[in-house]
């Protein structure tokens, strides 16, 4: 049995005991409050005092020192060896970066489409654009690299931590805010997704920003309510599942706020208008692809039609056997909820999206929120509690409607899991403060083990999954040879994955978008005449031909070391004819 499994069992039992003790003390308080009226007033006074202390700390040095300290810790561990761990580059991240470079250079994607509102990506499967557009200024200034490609996700993730903090501060007070901040510092999912570039991971952050500004807007200046609609609309440019989840959330929240007179029809109408103004291009994209209409070109952006799209098959409504698919989806949701998934770039086995020992606190957090809804008199706070519950429900809905979800497909549920787990810990704090100190060493232990795993064994493992050997081989071939023709293996991700090999090559060599499209560039050999994505065995191997190779290592036997310079990396090698080798 692995160490993490033993630790998980021990810490889960310990956390369950702490939670059980908290429930007991909470029940005792409620019992005393019912019997003794004075006790009820005293409890209310204590809670009010706690709120007042929170309010006082809100503008004081102590709160900001704690906030700044924890944010600094979160930032430092996220930037440690940033860009080099995980090594290499995921194929979707590489594609987002390549399209971002094309946008930075020519205001088009790599195919030459002007300012698309949705990317062609692989052709059969498209990709959201928000992450790439956020990469543009960094690539424009600093060039294309793993760092510039991943930097937007890091910065947005840090803003997500701050948004969760200030959201909780408004709804539950400073203590709850500090707990959620500390809980996010070394949360496995939040940490891992902030260090690599995947377009869909923008979705949960944009939604959280929307929720924060929405609650800020209904409690004060209405302009924040309208700002929130911008972030909700940006969700549409972050991930496809937002189309059948975010509108459901907004409709439910709007109906509740209108019925409870939190907002009026005027505010609701303006909010709908702002949301529609920002999101109509992407909704139009979905409409013309559903109806089979042609691409729409405007002076500001392009609304593309994708004839080869297969994305609709991911939605339950379009499944051949809907009942069977629904059962599969339920199992997938439970698996993600309890364990994460088996994809190493999403979770490390044994840690999941939230440490196993803290899963029980999600249930406690949900019940605590439901209790707060029943007891809260303030309409704004009650609306906030309701929206948190709707947030969680929306995540579950996403899992039920999306085929065989993994962590990134259902990433919208992770923030609610984190928030409710933090509320569960806050419930422990409210029941008996000293019990929280039992949880601190548990969190430090599992968090320390996670970070140690991430920066050691996991780092080595991810070099394989993120094609580090392939990328280094391509760069080595380009830097050390005078070859005019490159033969690059199509077996990068799997046998015959030439499209993955190509996108990784475009990223590794920072290939110009217009050159890729076939336009002449400074006397260079045309792209199609320079890059061939095929196995070496399919060519006439002759060192005098001047062809340089990137091969999987099982093809190395085709080359003589007397005629070729060979550099071997993880799973791949660059093979350069000696007459074309420039040396180190």
Short mmCIF file of N, CA and C in Angstrom, two decimals, residues 293-355:
data_model
loop_
_atom_site.label_atom_id
_atom_site.label_comp_id
_atom_site.label_asym_id
_atom_site.label_seq_id
_atom_site.Cartn_x
_atom_site.Cartn_y
_atom_site.Cartn_z
N UNK A 293 -25.08 26.98 -41.70
CA UNK A 293 -24.95 28.22 -42.48
C UNK A 293 -23.48 28.56 -42.70
N UNK A 294 -23.23 29.53 -43.56
CA UNK A 294 -21.87 29.90 -43.92
C UNK A 294 -21.22 30.81 -42.88
N UNK A 295 -19.88 30.85 -42.92
CA UNK A 295 -19.11 31.74 -42.05
C UNK A 295 -19.51 33.19 -42.27
N UNK A 296 -19.59 33.95 -41.17
CA UNK A 296 -19.95 35.36 -41.23
C UNK A 296 -18.69 36.20 -40.97
N UNK A 297 -18.37 37.08 -41.89
CA UNK A 297 -17.22 37.96 -41.74
C UNK A 297 -17.70 39.36 -41.40
N UNK A 298 -17.09 39.97 -40.38
CA UNK A 298 -17.40 41.34 -40.00
C UNK A 298 -16.07 42.12 -39.95
N UNK A 299 -16.15 43.45 -39.89
CA UNK A 299 -14.89 44.23 -39.81
C UNK A 299 -14.12 44.02 -38.51
N UNK A 300 -14.78 43.42 -37.50
CA UNK A 300 -14.16 43.31 -36.18
C UNK A 300 -13.80 41.87 -35.80
N UNK A 301 -14.51 40.90 -36.33
CA UNK A 301 -14.25 39.49 -35.98
C UNK A 301 -14.93 38.60 -37.00
N UNK A 302 -14.62 37.30 -36.89
CA UNK A 302 -15.20 36.29 -37.79
C UNK A 302 -16.01 35.29 -36.97
N UNK A 303 -17.21 34.99 -37.47
CA UNK A 303 -18.07 33.99 -36.84
C UNK A 303 -18.02 32.75 -37.74
N UNK A 304 -17.24 31.74 -37.35
CA UNK A 304 -16.92 30.66 -38.29
C UNK A 304 -17.92 29.50 -38.29
N UNK A 305 -18.02 28.88 -39.44
CA UNK A 305 -18.74 27.61 -39.59
C UNK A 305 -17.72 26.49 -39.72
N UNK A 306 -17.95 25.40 -38.98
CA UNK A 306 -17.02 24.25 -38.98
C UNK A 306 -17.73 23.03 -39.56
N UNK A 307 -17.48 22.71 -40.82
CA UNK A 307 -18.20 21.60 -41.47
C UNK A 307 -17.89 20.23 -40.89
N UNK A 308 -16.73 20.10 -40.24
CA UNK A 308 -16.32 18.78 -39.75
C UNK A 308 -16.50 18.60 -38.25
N UNK A 309 -17.27 19.47 -37.62
CA UNK A 309 -17.39 19.44 -36.16
C UNK A 309 -18.10 18.17 -35.68
N UNK A 310 -17.60 17.62 -34.55
CA UNK A 310 -18.24 16.46 -33.92
C UNK A 310 -18.57 16.75 -32.46
N UNK A 311 -18.45 18.02 -32.04
CA UNK A 311 -18.59 18.36 -30.63
C UNK A 311 -19.98 18.09 -30.08
N UNK A 312 -21.02 18.18 -30.90
CA UNK A 312 -22.39 17.99 -30.39
C UNK A 312 -22.60 16.60 -29.81
N UNK A 313 -21.76 15.63 -30.22
CA UNK A 313 -21.90 14.27 -29.71
C UNK A 313 -21.56 14.17 -28.23
N UNK A 314 -20.92 15.20 -27.68
CA UNK A 314 -20.57 15.19 -26.27
C UNK A 314 -21.75 15.51 -25.35
N UNK A 315 -22.86 15.96 -25.91
CA UNK A 315 -24.00 16.41 -25.12
C UNK A 315 -25.04 15.30 -25.02
N UNK A 316 -25.59 15.11 -23.84
CA UNK A 316 -26.54 14.03 -23.57
C UNK A 316 -27.71 14.04 -24.54
N UNK A 317 -28.21 15.23 -24.88
CA UNK A 317 -29.39 15.34 -25.73
C UNK A 317 -29.18 14.70 -27.11
N UNK A 318 -27.91 14.62 -27.55
CA UNK A 318 -27.62 14.11 -28.88
C UNK A 318 -27.10 12.67 -28.83
N UNK A 319 -27.08 12.06 -27.65
CA UNK A 319 -26.60 10.68 -27.51
C UNK A 319 -27.59 9.70 -28.14
N UNK A 320 -27.07 8.60 -28.67
CA UNK A 320 -27.95 7.59 -29.28
C UNK A 320 -28.81 6.91 -28.22
N UNK A 321 -28.18 6.50 -27.11
CA UNK A 321 -28.91 5.88 -26.00
C UNK A 321 -28.79 6.81 -24.80
N UNK A 322 -29.78 7.68 -24.64
CA UNK A 322 -29.70 8.72 -23.62
C UNK A 322 -29.68 8.16 -22.21
N UNK A 323 -30.45 7.13 -21.93
CA UNK A 323 -30.50 6.56 -20.58
C UNK A 323 -29.16 5.93 -20.20
N UNK A 324 -28.59 5.17 -21.12
CA UNK A 324 -27.30 4.55 -20.86
C UNK A 324 -26.21 5.61 -20.68
N UNK A 325 -26.26 6.67 -21.51
CA UNK A 325 -25.28 7.73 -21.40
C UNK A 325 -25.42 8.48 -20.07
N UNK A 326 -26.67 8.68 -19.63
CA UNK A 326 -26.91 9.36 -18.35
C UNK A 326 -26.31 8.56 -17.20
N UNK A 327 -26.48 7.24 -17.22
CA UNK A 327 -25.91 6.40 -16.17
C UNK A 327 -24.38 6.50 -16.16
N UNK A 328 -23.79 6.50 -17.36
CA UNK A 328 -22.33 6.65 -17.46
C UNK A 328 -21.89 8.00 -16.92
N UNK A 329 -22.68 9.04 -17.23
CA UNK A 329 -22.34 10.38 -16.78
C UNK A 329 -22.39 10.49 -15.25
N UNK A 330 -23.39 9.85 -14.64
CA UNK A 330 -23.51 9.88 -13.18
C UNK A 330 -22.28 9.24 -12.54
N UNK A 331 -21.86 8.09 -13.08
CA UNK A 331 -20.68 7.41 -12.55
C UNK A 331 -19.44 8.28 -12.71
N UNK A 332 -19.34 8.96 -13.85
CA UNK A 332 -18.18 9.81 -14.10
C UNK A 332 -18.13 10.98 -13.11
N UNK A 333 -19.29 11.58 -12.85
CA UNK A 333 -19.36 12.70 -11.91
C UNK A 333 -18.91 12.25 -10.52
N UNK A 334 -19.42 11.11 -10.07
CA UNK A 334 -19.05 10.59 -8.76
C UNK A 334 -17.56 10.29 -8.69
N UNK A 335 -17.02 9.75 -9.77
CA UNK A 335 -15.59 9.43 -9.80
C UNK A 335 -14.75 10.68 -9.69
N UNK A 336 -15.11 11.72 -10.46
CA UNK A 336 -14.38 12.98 -10.40
C UNK A 336 -14.50 13.60 -9.01
N UNK A 337 -15.71 13.54 -8.46
CA UNK A 337 -15.98 14.12 -7.15
C UNK A 337 -15.12 13.46 -6.07
N UNK A 338 -15.02 12.14 -6.11
CA UNK A 338 -14.34 11.40 -5.05
C UNK A 338 -12.84 11.22 -5.27
N UNK A 339 -12.43 11.07 -6.54
CA UNK A 339 -11.05 10.68 -6.80
C UNK A 339 -10.30 11.58 -7.78
N UNK A 340 -11.01 12.44 -8.51
CA UNK A 340 -10.38 13.13 -9.63
C UNK A 340 -10.51 12.26 -10.85
N UNK A 341 -9.48 12.15 -11.66
CA UNK A 341 -9.50 11.21 -12.78
C UNK A 341 -8.11 10.61 -12.98
N UNK A 342 -7.98 9.80 -14.02
CA UNK A 342 -6.71 9.10 -14.25
C UNK A 342 -5.78 9.88 -15.18
N UNK A 343 -6.22 11.06 -15.62
CA UNK A 343 -5.37 11.87 -16.49
C UNK A 343 -4.35 12.61 -15.64
N UNK A 344 -3.07 12.35 -15.81
CA UNK A 344 -2.06 12.89 -14.89
C UNK A 344 -1.95 14.41 -14.93
N UNK A 345 -2.33 15.04 -16.05
CA UNK A 345 -2.23 16.50 -16.10
C UNK A 345 -3.35 17.17 -15.31
N UNK A 346 -4.39 16.40 -14.93
CA UNK A 346 -5.49 16.95 -14.14
C UNK A 346 -5.33 16.70 -12.65
N UNK A 347 -4.94 15.50 -12.30
CA UNK A 347 -4.81 15.16 -10.88
C UNK A 347 -3.64 14.20 -10.69
N UNK A 348 -3.10 14.21 -9.48
CA UNK A 348 -2.10 13.23 -9.08
C UNK A 348 -2.82 12.17 -8.26
N UNK A 349 -2.62 10.93 -8.60
CA UNK A 349 -3.34 9.84 -7.94
C UNK A 349 -3.12 9.88 -6.42
N UNK A 350 -4.24 9.78 -5.70
CA UNK A 350 -4.19 9.79 -4.24
C UNK A 350 -4.54 11.14 -3.64
N UNK A 351 -4.54 12.19 -4.49
CA UNK A 351 -4.82 13.53 -3.99
C UNK A 351 -6.13 14.10 -4.52
N UNK A 352 -6.50 13.72 -5.74
CA UNK A 352 -7.74 14.20 -6.32
C UNK A 352 -7.75 15.70 -6.55
N UNK A 353 -8.94 16.25 -6.67
CA UNK A 353 -9.07 17.71 -6.84
C UNK A 353 -9.07 18.41 -5.49
N UNK A 354 -9.56 17.70 -4.48
CA UNK A 354 -9.51 18.15 -3.09
C UNK A 354 -8.98 16.97 -2.29
N UNK A 355 -8.11 17.22 -1.36
CA UNK A 355 -7.55 16.11 -0.58
C UNK A 355 -8.67 15.25 -0.01
#
